[in-house]
Every structure is written in C-alpha cells, then in structure tokens.
PDB file of C-alpha atoms in Angstrom:
ATOM      1  CA  MET U 262     132.790 104.981 106.087  1.00 51.00           C
ATOM      2  CA  THR U 263     131.532 108.405 105.030  1.00 75.00           C
ATOM      3  CA  GLN U 264     128.274 108.198 103.095  1.00 91.00           C
ATOM      4  CA  THR U 265     127.453 110.346 100.086  1.00 97.00           C
ATOM      5  CA  THR U 266     125.097 113.255 100.711  1.00 97.00           C
ATOM      6  CA  LEU U 267     122.317 114.245  98.334  1.00 97.00           C
ATOM      7  CA  ARG U 268     124.262 117.328  97.222  1.00 97.00           C
ATOM      8  CA  GLN U 269     127.433 115.331  96.572  1.00 97.00           C
ATOM      9  CA  HIS U 270     125.443 112.809  94.560  1.00 97.00           C
ATOM     10  CA  LEU U 271     123.755 115.490  92.458  1.00 97.00           C
ATOM     11  CA  GLN U 272     127.070 117.278  91.844  1.00 96.00           C
ATOM     12  CA  ALA U 273     128.633 114.019  90.672  1.00 95.00           C
ATOM     13  CA  GLN U 274     125.776 113.389  88.239  1.00 92.00           C
ATOM     14  CA  SER U 275     125.465 116.800  86.625  1.00 90.00           C
ATOM     15  CA  THR U 276     126.805 120.343  86.372  1.00 92.00           C
ATOM     16  CA  ASP U 277     123.227 121.668  86.223  1.00 95.00           C
ATOM     17  CA  THR U 278     123.331 123.922  89.283  1.00 97.00           C
ATOM     18  CA  ASP U 279     119.753 125.171  88.854  1.00 98.00           C
ATOM     19  CA  LEU U 280     118.367 121.627  88.884  1.00 98.00           C
ATOM     20  CA  MET U 281     120.523 120.713  91.883  1.00 97.00           C
ATOM     21  CA  ILE U 282     119.239 123.684  93.896  1.00 98.00           C
ATOM     22  CA  LEU U 283     115.644 122.849  92.965  1.00 98.00           C
ATOM     23  CA  MET U 284     116.106 119.214  94.019  1.00 98.00           C
ATOM     24  CA  GLU U 285     117.586 120.377  97.315  1.00 98.00           C
ATOM     25  CA  ASP U 286     114.608 122.698  97.860  1.00 98.00           C
ATOM     26  CA  ILE U 287     112.273 119.748  97.283  1.00 98.00           C
ATOM     27  CA  ALA U 288     114.301 117.650  99.735  1.00 98.00           C
ATOM     28  CA  THR U 289     113.997 120.423 102.328  1.00 98.00           C
ATOM     29  CA  ALA U 290     110.228 120.571 101.827  1.00 98.00           C
ATOM     30  CA  CYS U 291     110.042 116.791 102.262  1.00 98.00           C
ATOM     31  CA  ARG U 292     112.038 116.966 105.504  1.00 97.00           C
ATOM     32  CA  MET U 293     109.607 119.561 106.830  1.00 97.00           C
ATOM     33  CA  ILE U 294     106.563 117.536 105.746  1.00 96.00           C
ATOM     34  CA  ALA U 295     108.062 114.468 107.435  1.00 96.00           C
ATOM     35  CA  ASP U 296     108.305 116.479 110.656  1.00 95.00           C
ATOM     36  CA  ARG U 297     104.656 117.602 110.358  1.00 93.00           C
ATOM     37  CA  VAL U 298     103.574 113.996 109.799  1.00 93.00           C
ATOM     38  CA  ARG U 299     105.657 112.728 112.718  1.00 91.00           C
ATOM     39  CA  HIS U 300     104.126 115.281 115.086  1.00 87.00           C
ATOM     40  CA  GLY U 301     100.625 115.218 113.595  1.00 80.00           C
ATOM     41  CA  ALA U 302      99.034 113.394 116.506  1.00 82.00           C
ATOM     42  CA  PHE U 303     100.415 115.915 119.026  1.00 80.00           C
ATOM     43  CA  ALA U 304      99.213 118.848 116.932  1.00 72.00           C
ATOM     44  CA  GLY U 305      95.794 117.257 116.377  1.00 75.00           C
ATOM     45  CA  VAL U 306      96.032 117.472 112.590  1.00 69.00           C
ATOM     46  CA  LEU U 307      95.593 113.826 111.536  1.00 67.00           C
ATOM     47  CA  GLY U 308      91.865 114.189 110.910  1.00 60.00           C
ATOM     48  CA  ALA U 309      89.907 115.425 107.905  1.00 59.00           C
ATOM     49  CA  ALA U 310      89.792 119.102 107.027  1.00 56.00           C
ATOM     50  CA  GLU U 311      86.466 120.715 106.190  1.00 55.00           C
ATOM     51  CA  THR U 312      87.450 120.971 102.538  1.00 56.00           C
ATOM     52  CA  GLU U 313      87.699 118.939  99.327  1.00 54.00           C
ATOM     53  CA  ASN U 314      90.440 119.077  96.711  1.00 55.00           C
ATOM     54  CA  VAL U 315      89.835 119.621  93.002  1.00 56.00           C
ATOM     55  CA  GLN U 316      89.062 115.897  92.561  1.00 58.00           C
ATOM     56  CA  GLY U 317      86.240 116.114  95.110  1.00 54.00           C
ATOM     57  CA  GLU U 318      88.216 114.068  97.655  1.00 58.00           C
ATOM     58  CA  THR U 319      87.996 114.957 101.335  1.00 57.00           C
ATOM     59  CA  GLN U 320      91.281 116.519 102.376  1.00 60.00           C
ATOM     60  CA  LYS U 321      93.154 115.656 105.530  1.00 73.00           C
ATOM     61  CA  GLU U 322      94.486 118.620 107.478  1.00 88.00           C
ATOM     62  CA  LEU U 323      97.989 117.370 106.712  1.00 91.00           C
ATOM     63  CA  ASP U 324      97.199 117.390 102.958  1.00 91.00           C
ATOM     64  CA  VAL U 325      96.632 121.131 103.238  1.00 92.00           C
ATOM     65  CA  ILE U 326      99.597 121.705 105.565  1.00 93.00           C
ATOM     66  CA  SER U 327     101.930 119.686 103.313  1.00 96.00           C
ATOM     67  CA  ASP U 328     100.849 121.658 100.270  1.00 96.00           C
ATOM     68  CA  GLU U 329     101.514 124.924 102.090  1.00 96.00           C
ATOM     69  CA  VAL U 330     104.997 123.718 103.095  1.00 97.00           C
ATOM     70  CA  PHE U 331     105.819 122.717  99.506  1.00 97.00           C
ATOM     71  CA  GLN U 332     104.610 126.050  98.135  1.00 97.00           C
ATOM     72  CA  GLN U 333     106.569 127.974 100.760  1.00 97.00           C
ATOM     73  CA  ILE U 334     109.884 126.152 100.284  1.00 97.00           C
ATOM     74  CA  VAL U 335     109.883 125.173  96.600  1.00 98.00           C
ATOM     75  CA  GLY U 336     107.762 128.094  95.423  1.00 97.00           C
ATOM     76  CA  GLY U 337     110.535 130.563  96.177  1.00 95.00           C
ATOM     77  CA  ASN U 338     113.076 128.941  93.845  1.00 98.00           C
ATOM     78  CA  PRO U 339     114.217 131.575  91.305  1.00 97.00           C
ATOM     79  CA  SER U 340     114.224 129.075  88.414  1.00 98.00           C
ATOM     80  CA  LEU U 341     110.639 127.972  88.997  1.00 98.00           C
ATOM     81  CA  ALA U 342     107.964 128.873  86.444  1.00 98.00           C
ATOM     82  CA  ALA U 343     105.028 127.090  88.059  1.00 98.00           C
ATOM     83  CA  LEU U 344     103.826 124.604  90.648  1.00 98.00           C
ATOM     84  CA  VAL U 345     101.070 122.126  89.817  1.00 98.00           C
ATOM     85  CA  SER U 346      99.567 120.474  92.897  1.00 97.00           C
ATOM     86  CA  GLU U 347      97.018 117.714  93.397  1.00 94.00           C
ATOM     87  CA  GLU U 348      95.445 119.835  96.121  1.00 93.00           C
ATOM     88  CA  VAL U 349      94.986 123.064  94.114  1.00 94.00           C
ATOM     89  CA  ASP U 350      92.683 123.576  91.143  1.00 94.00           C
ATOM     90  CA  GLU U 351      94.655 126.249  89.294  1.00 96.00           C
ATOM     91  CA  VAL U 352      98.289 126.287  88.220  1.00 97.00           C
ATOM     92  CA  ASN U 353     100.369 128.268  90.718  1.00 97.00           C
ATOM     93  CA  TRP U 354     102.399 130.514  88.434  1.00 98.00           C
ATOM     94  CA  ARG U 355     105.576 131.872  90.000  1.00 97.00           C
ATOM     95  CA  LYS U 356     106.670 134.018  87.049  1.00 97.00           C
ATOM     96  CA  GLU U 357     104.786 136.411  84.809  1.00 95.00           C
ATOM     97  CA  ALA U 358     106.956 135.504  81.814  1.00 96.00           C
ATOM     98  CA  PRO U 359     108.419 131.987  82.119  1.00 97.00           C
ATOM     99  CA  LYS U 360     111.399 131.508  79.835  1.00 97.00           C
ATOM    100  CA  ALA U 361     113.355 128.620  78.350  1.00 98.00           C
ATOM    101  CA  GLY U 362     115.289 126.856  81.095  1.00 97.00           C
ATOM    102  CA  ASP U 363     112.733 127.515  83.822  1.00 98.00           C
ATOM    103  CA  PHE U 364     111.153 124.559  85.610  1.00 98.00           C
ATOM    104  CA  VAL U 365     107.624 123.311  86.182  1.00 98.00           C
ATOM    105  CA  VAL U 366     107.176 121.105  89.242  1.00 98.00           C
ATOM    106  CA  TYR U 367     104.182 118.780  89.505  1.00 98.00           C
ATOM    107  CA  TYR U 368     103.553 117.232  92.922  1.00 98.00           C
ATOM    108  CA  ASP U 369     101.277 115.289  95.215  1.00 97.00           C
ATOM    109  CA  PRO U 370     102.160 116.778  98.614  1.00 97.00           C
ATOM    110  CA  LEU U 371     100.896 113.862 100.718  1.00 96.00           C
ATOM    111  CA  ASP U 372     100.111 110.668  98.846  1.00 95.00           C
ATOM    112  CA  GLY U 373      98.202 108.007 100.810  1.00 91.00           C
ATOM    113  CA  SER U 374      96.943 110.422 103.461  1.00 88.00           C
ATOM    114  CA  SER U 375      94.007 108.108 104.198  1.00 85.00           C
ATOM    115  CA  ASN U 376      96.630 105.989 105.998  1.00 87.00           C
ATOM    116  CA  LEU U 377      97.530 108.717 108.485  1.00 86.00           C
ATOM    117  CA  ASP U 378      94.971 107.680 111.098  1.00 85.00           C
ATOM    118  CA  VAL U 379      96.360 104.140 111.201  1.00 87.00           C
ATOM    119  CA  ASN U 380     100.045 105.169 111.211  1.00 86.00           C
ATOM    120  CA  LEU U 381     101.008 103.610 107.879  1.00 89.00           C
ATOM    121  CA  SER U 382     103.498 104.973 105.364  1.00 94.00           C
ATOM    122  CA  VAL U 383     102.604 108.031 103.309  1.00 95.00           C
ATOM    123  CA  GLY U 384     104.728 110.146 100.995  1.00 97.00           C
ATOM    124  CA  THR U 385     105.299 113.038  98.603  1.00 98.00           C
ATOM    125  CA  ILE U 386     105.617 112.536  94.824  1.00 98.00           C
ATOM    126  CA  PHE U 387     107.192 115.068  92.444  1.00 98.00           C
ATOM    127  CA  SER U 388     107.997 115.519  88.764  1.00 98.00           C
ATOM    128  CA  ILE U 389     110.235 118.170  87.177  1.00 98.00           C
ATOM    129  CA  VAL U 390     110.031 119.427  83.590  1.00 98.00           C
ATOM    130  CA  ARG U 391     112.348 122.050  82.108  1.00 98.00           C
ATOM    131  CA  LEU U 392     110.813 124.443  79.588  1.00 98.00           C
ATOM    132  CA  ASP U 393     112.472 124.379  76.182  1.00 96.00           C
ATOM    133  CA  ALA U 394     110.936 127.733  75.165  1.00 97.00           C
ATOM    134  CA  ALA U 395     109.255 130.746  76.684  1.00 97.00           C
ATOM    135  CA  ILE U 396     105.568 130.240  77.467  1.00 96.00           C
ATOM    136  CA  THR U 397     102.492 132.275  78.320  1.00 94.00           C
ATOM    137  CA  PRO U 398     101.173 131.528  81.830  1.00 96.00           C
ATOM    138  CA  GLN U 399      98.014 129.596  80.993  1.00 95.00           C
ATOM    139  CA  ALA U 400      96.836 126.156  82.046  1.00 94.00           C
ATOM    140  CA  ASP U 401      97.494 124.333  78.776  1.00 95.00           C
ATOM    141  CA  ALA U 402     101.148 125.433  78.841  1.00 97.00           C
ATOM    142  CA  VAL U 403     101.896 122.898  81.598  1.00 97.00           C
ATOM    143  CA  GLN U 404     100.310 119.978  79.715  1.00 97.00           C
ATOM    144  CA  ILE U 405     103.683 118.442  78.896  1.00 98.00           C
ATOM    145  CA  LYS U 406     104.325 114.749  78.175  1.00 97.00           C
ATOM    146  CA  GLY U 407     106.083 112.636  80.766  1.00 98.00           C
ATOM    147  CA  THR U 408     108.872 111.922  78.281  1.00 98.00           C
ATOM    148  CA  GLU U 409     109.995 115.535  78.839  1.00 98.00           C
ATOM    149  CA  GLN U 410     110.686 115.029  82.558  1.00 98.00           C
ATOM    150  CA  VAL U 411     114.251 115.845  83.595  1.00 98.00           C
ATOM    151  CA  ALA U 412     113.846 114.460  87.129  1.00 98.00           C
ATOM    152  CA  ALA U 413     111.308 112.744  89.344  1.00 98.00           C
ATOM    153  CA  GLY U 414     111.096 111.203  92.758  1.00 98.00           C
ATOM    154  CA  TYR U 415     109.257 110.679  95.984  1.00 98.00           C
ATOM    155  CA  ALA U 416     109.762 110.904  99.710  1.00 98.00           C
ATOM    156  CA  ILE U 417     108.401 108.138 101.917  1.00 98.00           C
ATOM    157  CA  TYR U 418     107.514 108.825 105.533  1.00 97.00           C
ATOM    158  CA  GLY U 419     107.709 105.529 107.406  1.00 93.00           C
ATOM    159  CA  PRO U 420     110.017 104.031 110.058  1.00 93.00           C
ATOM    160  CA  SER U 421     112.618 106.320 108.478  1.00 96.00           C
ATOM    161  CA  THR U 422     112.244 109.146 105.977  1.00 97.00           C
ATOM    162  CA  GLY U 423     113.453 108.088 102.539  1.00 98.00           C
ATOM    163  CA  LEU U 424     114.000 110.043  99.328  1.00 98.00           C
ATOM    164  CA  VAL U 425     114.136 108.188  96.001  1.00 98.00           C
ATOM    165  CA  ILE U 426     115.142 110.170  92.917  1.00 98.00           C
ATOM    166  CA  THR U 427     116.120 109.975  89.288  1.00 98.00           C
ATOM    167  CA  THR U 428     117.663 112.596  87.036  1.00 98.00           C
ATOM    168  CA  GLY U 429     117.616 110.237  84.073  1.00 97.00           C
ATOM    169  CA  GLN U 430     120.714 108.325  85.166  1.00 96.00           C
ATOM    170  CA  GLY U 431     119.178 105.477  87.117  1.00 98.00           C
ATOM    171  CA  VAL U 432     117.436 105.506  90.493  1.00 98.00           C
ATOM    172  CA  ASP U 433     119.029 106.145  93.877  1.00 98.00           C
ATOM    173  CA  GLY U 434     117.587 105.999  97.378  1.00 98.00           C
ATOM    174  CA  PHE U 435     118.546 108.236 100.294  1.00 98.00           C
ATOM    175  CA  THR U 436     117.661 108.089 103.981  1.00 98.00           C
ATOM    176  CA  HIS U 437     117.314 111.138 106.206  1.00 97.00           C
ATOM    177  CA  HIS U 438     119.882 111.173 108.995  1.00 96.00           C
ATOM    178  CA  PRO U 439     118.227 113.049 111.912  1.00 92.00           C
ATOM    179  CA  GLY U 440     121.523 113.915 113.588  1.00 90.00           C
ATOM    180  CA  SER U 441     123.015 115.755 110.611  1.00 92.00           C
ATOM    181  CA  GLY U 442     119.811 116.675 108.803  1.00 93.00           C
ATOM    182  CA  GLU U 443     121.290 115.247 105.582  1.00 96.00           C
ATOM    183  CA  PHE U 444     119.804 112.808 103.116  1.00 98.00           C
ATOM    184  CA  LEU U 445     122.513 110.131 102.786  1.00 98.00           C
ATOM    185  CA  LEU U 446     122.825 107.668  99.915  1.00 98.00           C
ATOM    186  CA  THR U 447     121.756 104.260 101.256  1.00 97.00           C
ATOM    187  CA  GLN U 448     120.261 102.498  98.213  1.00 97.00           C
ATOM    188  CA  PRO U 449     122.412 103.260  95.164  1.00 97.00           C
ATOM    189  CA  GLU U 450     121.420 102.076  91.699  1.00 97.00           C
ATOM    190  CA  MET U 451     118.021 100.631  92.626  1.00 98.00           C
ATOM    191  CA  THR U 452     116.823  98.082  90.082  1.00 98.00           C
ATOM    192  CA  ILE U 453     113.616  96.132  89.542  1.00 98.00           C
ATOM    193  CA  PRO U 454     113.982  92.460  88.588  1.00 97.00           C
ATOM    194  CA  PRO U 455     112.270  91.747  85.240  1.00 97.00           C
ATOM    195  CA  GLN U 456     110.153  88.886  86.619  1.00 97.00           C
ATOM    196  CA  THR U 457     107.984  88.704  89.716  1.00 97.00           C
ATOM    197  CA  GLN U 458     105.405  86.648  91.585  1.00 97.00           C
ATOM    198  CA  GLU U 459     103.848  89.555  93.461  1.00 98.00           C
ATOM    199  CA  PHE U 460     101.147  92.028  92.513  1.00 98.00           C
ATOM    200  CA  ALA U 461      99.536  94.994  94.252  1.00 98.00           C
ATOM    201  CA  ILE U 462      95.910  95.840  93.510  1.00 98.00           C
ATOM    202  CA  ASN U 463      92.774  96.900  95.365  1.00 97.00           C
ATOM    203  CA  ALA U 464      90.914  93.581  95.167  1.00 97.00           C
ATOM    204  CA  SER U 465      87.731  95.095  96.623  1.00 97.00           C
ATOM    205  CA  ARG U 466      87.079  96.585  93.160  1.00 98.00           C
ATOM    206  CA  TYR U 467      87.035  93.149  91.481  1.00 98.00           C
ATOM    207  CA  ASP U 468      83.438  93.439  90.225  1.00 97.00           C
ATOM    208  CA  LEU U 469      84.272  96.807  88.634  1.00 98.00           C
ATOM    209  CA  TRP U 470      87.359  95.676  86.717  1.00 98.00           C
ATOM    210  CA  GLU U 471      87.477  95.307  82.954  1.00 97.00           C
ATOM    211  CA  LYS U 472      87.730  91.739  81.660  1.00 97.00           C
ATOM    212  CA  PRO U 473      91.515  91.818  80.937  1.00 97.00           C
ATOM    213  CA  VAL U 474      92.351  92.780  84.527  1.00 98.00           C
ATOM    214  CA  ARG U 475      89.914  90.277  86.027  1.00 98.00           C
ATOM    215  CA  SER U 476      91.309  87.511  83.830  1.00 98.00           C
ATOM    216  CA  TYR U 477      94.889  88.390  84.738  1.00 98.00           C
ATOM    217  CA  ILE U 478      94.223  88.330  88.498  1.00 98.00           C
ATOM    218  CA  ASP U 479      92.138  85.143  88.223  1.00 98.00           C
ATOM    219  CA  ASP U 480      94.995  83.385  86.437  1.00 98.00           C
ATOM    220  CA  CYS U 481      97.533  84.586  89.019  1.00 98.00           C
ATOM    221  CA  LEU U 482      95.375  83.354  91.888  1.00 97.00           C
ATOM    222  CA  ARG U 483      95.122  79.870  90.368  1.00 97.00           C
ATOM    223  CA  GLY U 484      98.749  79.398  91.336  1.00 96.00           C
ATOM    224  CA  ALA U 485     101.119  76.671  90.167  1.00 96.00           C
ATOM    225  CA  ASN U 486      98.306  74.633  88.616  1.00 94.00           C
ATOM    226  CA  GLY U 487      96.895  77.602  86.688  1.00 96.00           C
ATOM    227  CA  PRO U 488      97.901  79.067  83.328  1.00 96.00           C
ATOM    228  CA  ARG U 489     100.705  81.165  84.881  1.00 96.00           C
ATOM    229  CA  GLY U 490     102.319  78.051  86.373  1.00 96.00           C
ATOM    230  CA  LYS U 491     103.470  79.734  89.577  1.00 96.00           C
ATOM    231  CA  LYS U 492     102.137  81.022  92.877  1.00 97.00           C
ATOM    232  CA  PHE U 493     101.599  84.762  93.378  1.00 97.00           C
ATOM    233  CA  ASN U 494     101.462  86.929  96.503  1.00 97.00           C
ATOM    234  CA  MET U 495      99.223  89.995  96.767  1.00 96.00           C
ATOM    235  CA  ARG U 496     100.178  93.220  98.524  1.00 94.00           C
ATOM    236  CA  TRP U 497      98.206  96.460  98.849  1.00 95.00           C
ATOM    237  CA  CYS U 498      99.087  99.486 100.993  1.00 93.00           C
ATOM    238  CA  ALA U 499      96.550 102.034  99.650  1.00 91.00           C
ATOM    239  CA  SER U 500      99.529 104.391  99.295  1.00 94.00           C
ATOM    240  CA  MET U 501     101.135 104.546  95.869  1.00 97.00           C
ATOM    241  CA  VAL U 502     104.440 105.654  97.373  1.00 97.00           C
ATOM    242  CA  ALA U 503     104.583 102.636  99.711  1.00 97.00           C
ATOM    243  CA  ASP U 504     103.586 100.170  96.981  1.00 97.00           C
ATOM    244  CA  VAL U 505     106.085 101.551  94.450  1.00 98.00           C
ATOM    245  CA  HIS U 506     108.832 101.692  97.083  1.00 98.00           C
ATOM    246  CA  ARG U 507     108.347  97.983  97.727  1.00 97.00           C
ATOM    247  CA  ILE U 508     108.555  97.272  93.986  1.00 98.00           C
ATOM    248  CA  LEU U 509     111.762  99.294  93.637  1.00 98.00           C
ATOM    249  CA  THR U 510     113.183  97.382  96.580  1.00 96.00           C
ATOM    250  CA  ARG U 511     112.214  93.806  95.670  1.00 95.00           C
ATOM    251  CA  GLY U 512     110.134  93.750  92.479  1.00 97.00           C
ATOM    252  CA  GLY U 513     106.453  93.287  91.748  1.00 98.00           C
ATOM    253  CA  VAL U 514     103.712  95.000  89.777  1.00 98.00           C
ATOM    254  CA  PHE U 515     101.276  97.713  90.837  1.00 98.00           C
ATOM    255  CA  LEU U 516      97.885  98.077  89.183  1.00 98.00           C
ATOM    256  CA  TYR U 517      95.278 100.801  89.532  1.00 98.00           C
ATOM    257  CA  PRO U 518      93.344 100.139  86.312  1.00 97.00           C
ATOM    258  CA  GLN U 519      90.458 101.947  84.752  1.00 97.00           C
ATOM    259  CA  ASP U 520      87.228 100.277  85.841  1.00 98.00           C
ATOM    260  CA  ALA U 521      83.470 100.800  85.842  1.00 98.00           C
ATOM    261  CA  GLY U 522      83.742 103.023  88.889  1.00 97.00           C
ATOM    262  CA  ASN U 523      86.323 105.463  87.527  1.00 97.00           C
ATOM    263  CA  ALA U 524      86.019 105.130  83.730  1.00 97.00           C
ATOM    264  CA  ALA U 525      84.162 108.430  83.399  1.00 97.00           C
ATOM    265  CA  GLN U 526      87.197 110.185  84.867  1.00 96.00           C
ATOM    266  CA  GLY U 527      89.684 108.160  82.793  1.00 97.00           C
ATOM    267  CA  GLY U 528      91.026 106.235  85.774  1.00 97.00           C
ATOM    268  CA  LYS U 529      91.945 106.951  89.399  1.00 96.00           C
ATOM    269  CA  LEU U 530      95.532 108.208  89.500  1.00 97.00           C
ATOM    270  CA  ARG U 531      96.664 111.537  88.113  1.00 97.00           C
ATOM    271  CA  LEU U 532      98.963 111.582  85.092  1.00 98.00           C
ATOM    272  CA  MET U 533     101.110 114.628  85.782  1.00 98.00           C
ATOM    273  CA  TYR U 534     102.019 114.235  89.449  1.00 97.00           C
ATOM    274  CA  GLU U 535     101.529 110.521  90.137  1.00 98.00           C
ATOM    275  CA  ALA U 536     101.727 108.335  87.027  1.00 98.00           C
ATOM    276  CA  ASN U 537     104.435 110.225  85.105  1.00 98.00           C
ATOM    277  CA  PRO U 538     106.979 110.578  87.939  1.00 98.00           C
ATOM    278  CA  MET U 539     106.455 107.001  89.117  1.00 98.00           C
ATOM    279  CA  GLY U 540     106.640 105.836  85.514  1.00 98.00           C
ATOM    280  CA  MET U 541     109.983 107.578  85.048  1.00 98.00           C
ATOM    281  CA  LEU U 542     111.384 106.106  88.260  1.00 98.00           C
ATOM    282  CA  VAL U 543     110.264 102.582  87.409  1.00 98.00           C
ATOM    283  CA  GLU U 544     111.606 102.741  83.864  1.00 98.00           C
ATOM    284  CA  GLN U 545     114.933 104.165  85.059  1.00 98.00           C
ATOM    285  CA  ALA U 546     115.166 101.182  87.428  1.00 98.00           C
ATOM    286  CA  GLY U 547     114.695  98.732  84.548  1.00 98.00           C
ATOM    287  CA  GLY U 548     110.948  98.245  84.903  1.00 98.00           C
ATOM    288  CA  ALA U 549     108.033  99.256  82.705  1.00 98.00           C
ATOM    289  CA  SER U 550     105.008 101.527  83.063  1.00 98.00           C
ATOM    290  CA  SER U 551     101.806 101.255  81.071  1.00 98.00           C
ATOM    291  CA  THR U 552      98.146 102.191  80.910  1.00 98.00           C
ATOM    292  CA  GLY U 553      97.529  98.640  79.703  1.00 97.00           C
ATOM    293  CA  ARG U 554      97.366  99.955  76.180  1.00 95.00           C
ATOM    294  CA  GLY U 555     100.527 102.015  75.916  1.00 97.00           C
ATOM    295  CA  ARG U 556     103.420 103.653  77.715  1.00 98.00           C
ATOM    296  CA  ILE U 557     102.320 106.063  80.455  1.00 98.00           C
ATOM    297  CA  MET U 558     104.906 108.729  79.700  1.00 98.00           C
ATOM    298  CA  GLU U 559     103.782 108.929  76.067  1.00 98.00           C
ATOM    299  CA  VAL U 560     100.199 109.864  76.996  1.00 98.00           C
ATOM    300  CA  ALA U 561      99.417 113.316  75.583  1.00 97.00           C
ATOM    301  CA  PRO U 562      98.019 115.390  78.486  1.00 97.00           C
ATOM    302  CA  THR U 563      94.632 117.033  78.075  1.00 96.00           C
ATOM    303  CA  GLY U 564      94.591 118.707  81.498  1.00 96.00           C
ATOM    304  CA  HIS U 565      96.891 119.113  84.471  1.00 96.00           C
ATOM    305  CA  HIS U 566      94.581 117.043  86.700  1.00 97.00           C
ATOM    306  CA  GLN U 567      94.045 114.325  84.084  1.00 97.00           C
ATOM    307  CA  ARG U 568      93.593 110.737  85.331  1.00 98.00           C
ATOM    308  CA  VAL U 569      94.911 107.563  83.677  1.00 98.00           C
ATOM    309  CA  PRO U 570      95.038 103.799  84.318  1.00 98.00           C
ATOM    310  CA  VAL U 571      98.368 102.782  85.877  1.00 98.00           C
ATOM    311  CA  ILE U 572     100.246  99.474  85.594  1.00 98.00           C
ATOM    312  CA  LEU U 573     103.934  99.496  86.480  1.00 98.00           C
ATOM    313  CA  GLY U 574     106.735  97.390  87.891  1.00 98.00           C
ATOM    314  CA  SER U 575     108.689  94.328  86.765  1.00 98.00           C
ATOM    315  CA  ARG U 576     109.147  94.588  82.997  1.00 98.00           C
ATOM    316  CA  ASP U 577     108.153  91.061  81.961  1.00 98.00           C
ATOM    317  CA  GLU U 578     105.019  91.062  84.111  1.00 98.00           C
ATOM    318  CA  VAL U 579     103.864  94.419  82.734  1.00 98.00           C
ATOM    319  CA  ALA U 580     104.264  92.922  79.253  1.00 98.00           C
ATOM    320  CA  VAL U 581     102.069  89.979  80.303  1.00 98.00           C
ATOM    321  CA  ILE U 582      99.353  92.356  81.534  1.00 98.00           C
ATOM    322  CA  GLU U 583      99.502  94.319  78.279  1.00 98.00           C
ATOM    323  CA  GLU U 584      99.023  91.034  76.404  1.00 97.00           C
ATOM    324  CA  TYR U 585      95.854  90.369  78.415  1.00 97.00           C
ATOM    325  CA  HIS U 586      94.579  93.759  77.258  1.00 97.00           C
ATOM    326  CA  ARG U 587      95.404  93.006  73.625  1.00 95.00           C
ATOM    327  CA  LYS U 588      93.433  89.740  73.834  1.00 87.00           C
TER     328      LYS U 588
END
C-alpha cells in the first residue's frame, strides 16, 4: 500500500501553496537536524558550547548547530517575514517591509538538548503565524497571540524521526523514511482521550510548587483510596517534545507550572515557541491547554521570549487541575 507523503497530505488539506512550501522547508530543516543529532557523537558535538542563550541557559553545541540549520533552510523562504528562535535574543527579520500574507515562524531548534548525552529523544518545535497586515520590523510586531497560529508542529528525533503537524484541521503524524527521504503519513488523525491516569511533571521541584499543584499531585499519588479514586502513573522525560508526543499517542497530562523557583520569570517554558505550538496541537487533537488560570493560546504576549506556566493534555484532567487552582 502506498503511503501518503507530507506534500500530498498538505495539498489535500489546502490550496495555500505558500504555507505548503514553508512547511516543506521546515520538514527539510528537521531532516537535516535529525542527521546532525544522529551523527553528533562522531562529530564530537554532543557537549556544551561555551555560550549561553538569551535565557541564560548553557547551550549545547547542537543547539547552536540546529539553529544555524533552521535559519539556513527556512530563512530563505520568500514568504517569510521573520524568524523568532529560543537561541537568539533578537528577532531575525528576513524582510525590510513585511506585508500582509507573510509568515512569522517561532521555533525551538532543539528542545530537550540536555538529554543528548544520554541518548534520549529530543526534538524541534515550531509555530507559524500569517500576518494580516503590513508591519514595521520591530520586536513588538511579533508579539502575536497563539490563537492567530495557522500551523504548528514538532519533529521528534528518537528511534525514528517523526513529524507531527496541524494546520487547524486536526493532528497528523509522519515518519521519515530513510530510503526515499520522504515524511510518510503513519499516524493520521491523532487524538487525545479526554480522561487519563497518567501525569508528567518534574517531581524534584515539589517543595517549590504552589499549593494547587502540590495538592493535585498529592491526591493523585493517594491512588484508589484517595480523593481521585484511581491509581495514577508518573512519567517525565525532561524533553517537552517527548512528553507531548506520548500524550498525543496515548493520553496523559503534562505540567510545568509556575513555582517559587521560576515565578520571577513567569514560569519555565516559553510562550511563543513552546507553549503556543504545543497548545495548538493538543487542542486540535481534542485535548486542552492551560496556564492553570486560563487558556494558553489566549495569553497576550508581552515579549517574544516570554515564559508561562504550562498544563496540557487530556481535556477532563486539565479541567480538574484548573479546578484545583480555582480552589
């Protein structure tokens, strides 16, 4: 049976040729990053670089390499107004006079790179917004709500290279076929069950959590005899891509809440190139995404590196967590 290619899938969903070409450019960049990751040990680039990103986090050499690949491949797209990267302080403007119809791409070139040394899954996250009017190239012009996204997705570099995307018509998963070089449709119409008995959270931050999060986890851990009346499993990969991929595959909730250790920054994860694209994917798959106090994609951005609390996954469980916050 012939499997659907990424291009065939995009053509069937839309007549928007500019968006299709941009998505294909992103897929090409992800294929190249996957190759760099796969050969990182041979090239000696799995270690830390002698630099920090804008968030003050120590960069891995592959963080820098992946960002360069993304800029090289996606940055040349003729419909692109700007690139906004986790690894770069300033907006990378690609046009002097962006016009209506041009795109802004927000991206994390190598999410979970702390896992590289131990050979665990990492990935690339991206978000696409289409400008509805001409803009002046200045930083506040890319502070656009997540509700304006026209597409989002991620690549996951694990036992195989996967690409999961949405253009607002559900969520579909592709797997890279090394022989042909194509991304082939292998997980059509991915959906998240509304209920779950699995959560993902960094439990080492327990003493830093706000009371609603601590109470929620405590009640889950009390199992069938506790207030939730059922047993929960905990999972944590320290890679947002890997944790969200598991949720899209079998359900669950992911939490990286605001706590005493990150409250001054507003949270840990970045709104524009982590929370918004993952929020769109999860919602398109029937799940929910929240800060604990409201929908992620409705957060009004105040900066292109803004951080927010993130809770997303199975719809009913996200609602339960929001209720803990209201209490």
